[in-house]
Structures are given as structure tokens and as C-alpha cells.
Short mmCIF file of C-alpha atoms in Angstrom, two decimals:
data_model
loop_
_atom_site.label_atom_id
_atom_site.label_comp_id
_atom_site.label_asym_id
_atom_site.label_seq_id
_atom_site.Cartn_x
_atom_site.Cartn_y
_atom_site.Cartn_z
CA UNK A 177 20.03 -6.85 59.18
CA UNK A 178 22.20 -4.40 61.11
CA UNK A 179 23.96 -7.23 62.93
CA UNK A 180 23.88 -10.07 60.37
CA UNK A 181 25.29 -8.14 57.38
CA UNK A 182 28.52 -6.99 59.12
CA UNK A 183 28.98 -10.40 60.77
CA UNK A 184 28.89 -12.09 57.38
CA UNK A 185 31.40 -9.57 56.09
CA UNK A 186 33.88 -10.28 58.89
CA UNK A 187 34.44 -13.80 57.62
CA UNK A 188 35.47 -12.51 54.21
CA UNK A 189 39.12 -12.99 53.46
CA UNK A 190 39.93 -15.18 56.45
CA UNK A 191 42.85 -17.45 55.62
CA UNK A 192 44.34 -15.03 53.09
CA UNK A 193 47.39 -12.83 53.57
CA UNK A 194 45.23 -9.70 53.72
CA UNK A 195 43.38 -10.92 56.81
CA UNK A 196 39.77 -11.19 57.92
CA UNK A 197 37.21 -8.57 56.92
CA UNK A 198 38.91 -7.65 53.63
CA UNK A 199 36.82 -8.34 50.55
CA UNK A 200 38.35 -9.99 47.54
CA UNK A 201 36.96 -9.13 44.12
CA UNK A 202 34.62 -12.14 43.90
CA UNK A 203 33.13 -11.55 47.36
CA UNK A 204 32.66 -7.85 46.61
CA UNK A 205 30.89 -8.71 43.34
CA UNK A 206 28.58 -11.06 45.26
CA UNK A 207 27.52 -8.26 47.64
CA UNK A 208 27.07 -5.82 44.76
CA UNK A 209 24.83 -8.35 43.02
CA UNK A 210 22.83 -8.90 46.23
CA UNK A 211 22.41 -5.13 46.66
CA UNK A 212 21.26 -4.69 43.04
CA UNK A 213 18.79 -7.57 43.31
CA UNK A 214 17.51 -6.19 46.63
CA UNK A 215 16.99 -2.75 45.07
CA UNK A 216 15.27 -4.15 41.99
CA UNK A 217 12.89 -6.32 43.99
CA UNK A 218 12.15 -3.42 46.34
CA UNK A 219 11.41 -1.15 43.37
CA UNK A 220 9.03 -3.67 41.83
CA UNK A 221 7.25 -4.23 45.14
CA UNK A 222 6.98 -0.51 45.91
CA UNK A 223 5.49 0.22 42.48
CA UNK A 224 3.41 -2.90 41.79
CA UNK A 225 1.76 -3.59 45.15
CA UNK A 226 -0.04 -0.24 45.44
CA UNK A 227 -1.21 -0.57 41.84
CA UNK A 228 -2.41 -4.13 42.54
CA UNK A 229 -4.20 -3.10 45.73
CA UNK A 230 -5.91 -0.11 44.06
CA UNK A 231 -6.66 -1.77 40.73
CA UNK A 232 -10.44 -1.69 41.17
CA UNK A 233 -10.39 2.07 41.78
CA UNK A 234 -7.93 2.65 38.94
CA UNK A 235 -10.03 0.62 36.49
CA UNK A 236 -13.19 2.38 37.68
CA UNK A 237 -11.56 5.77 37.07
CA UNK A 238 -10.24 4.78 33.65
CA UNK A 239 -13.65 3.39 32.69
CA UNK A 240 -15.22 6.65 33.82
CA UNK A 241 -12.78 8.63 31.68
CA UNK A 242 -13.60 6.58 28.61
CA UNK A 243 -17.34 6.19 29.07
CA UNK A 244 -18.99 8.27 31.77
CA UNK A 245 -22.59 7.47 30.83
CA UNK A 246 -23.53 6.93 34.47
CA UNK A 247 -22.46 10.46 35.38
CA UNK A 248 -24.40 11.90 32.44
CA UNK A 249 -27.46 9.89 33.44
CA UNK A 250 -27.29 11.21 37.01
CA UNK A 251 -26.79 14.76 35.77
CA UNK A 252 -29.81 14.40 33.47
CA UNK A 253 -31.93 13.22 36.41
CA UNK A 254 -30.75 16.13 38.56
CA UNK A 255 -31.35 18.55 35.70
CA UNK A 256 -34.90 17.29 35.16
CA UNK A 257 -35.64 17.58 38.89
CA UNK A 258 -34.32 21.14 38.92
CA UNK A 259 -36.38 22.02 35.85
CA UNK A 260 -39.50 20.67 37.52
CA UNK A 261 -38.73 22.74 40.64
CA UNK A 262 -38.16 25.88 38.61
CA UNK A 263 -41.29 25.36 36.51
CA UNK A 264 -43.46 24.72 39.56
CA UNK A 265 -43.86 28.47 39.99
CA UNK A 266 -42.69 28.51 43.58
CA UNK A 267 -40.00 31.06 42.81
CA UNK A 268 -42.28 33.62 41.20
CA UNK A 269 -40.96 36.45 39.08
CA UNK A 270 -37.63 36.68 40.93
CA UNK A 271 -36.93 33.03 40.04
CA UNK A 272 -36.64 33.88 36.37
CA UNK A 273 -33.99 36.49 37.11
CA UNK A 274 -32.11 34.20 39.49
CA UNK A 275 -32.14 31.26 37.12
CA UNK A 276 -30.09 33.27 34.61
CA UNK A 277 -27.36 34.08 37.13
CA UNK A 278 -24.22 31.94 37.02
CA UNK A 279 -24.17 29.02 39.44
CA UNK A 280 -27.87 29.32 40.30
CA UNK A 281 -28.58 25.61 39.94
CA UNK A 282 -25.51 24.63 41.95
CA UNK A 283 -26.50 27.05 44.72
CA UNK A 284 -30.06 25.70 44.64
CA UNK A 285 -28.74 22.13 44.96
CA UNK A 286 -26.48 23.11 47.83
CA UNK A 287 -29.37 24.78 49.61
CA UNK A 288 -27.67 28.16 49.60
CA UNK A 289 -30.69 30.00 48.10
#
């Protein structure tokens, strides 16, 4: 591209009184059109290809935003497991106090208690 583009431009205007390498209006318009088409195609490719390649993840995320029943189902299962652990009596009297503190269940899940 670095070599071909200037070489093609050198032939412009040969055989005219202005000499070689001088663009006339028609030749200049051609290169402007090529540059605009190049930029438009590059813009479409830069925007559309990543969207096309990631479409399954994008659709999964959008589906999750609209209907996240799977997340609620998993949270219900985790909540029922935590309730069964708390009701098992393994925590004793201190467990009742700890269960009312903020973030207790998250800390219990993370194994930080």
C-alpha cells in the first residue's frame, strides 16, 4: 500500500501541460471516492465483525436481562441449602446472632466464617 498508492499517483496527469504527478479534478475525485469507500467499509467491518463474533454472548446476556429465571432458580437452591445448614443446629446460639448480620450468608458461602 505504501509503494503502490504513490506509484499509481505518479502516472496521473502524464501527457498534459501540467506534467506527471499532478491530479486533475476527475482523478482527484476518484481517489476521494476510493478513500470514502475504504473508510465506510472499514467502519462496517470494525463494528459488525465483533458483534457477529460475540452474538451468542450478547444474546445470552440480553435474554438474561429480560428473563433471568435460571439465576433465580439457582439462588433459590442456594438459599434452601443455606436454610438447611442454618436450621441444622450446628451453629448454636451464636448462629442466630450471626445470621442477622449483613452479608452473613455470602460470608458463609465464601467460607469466611
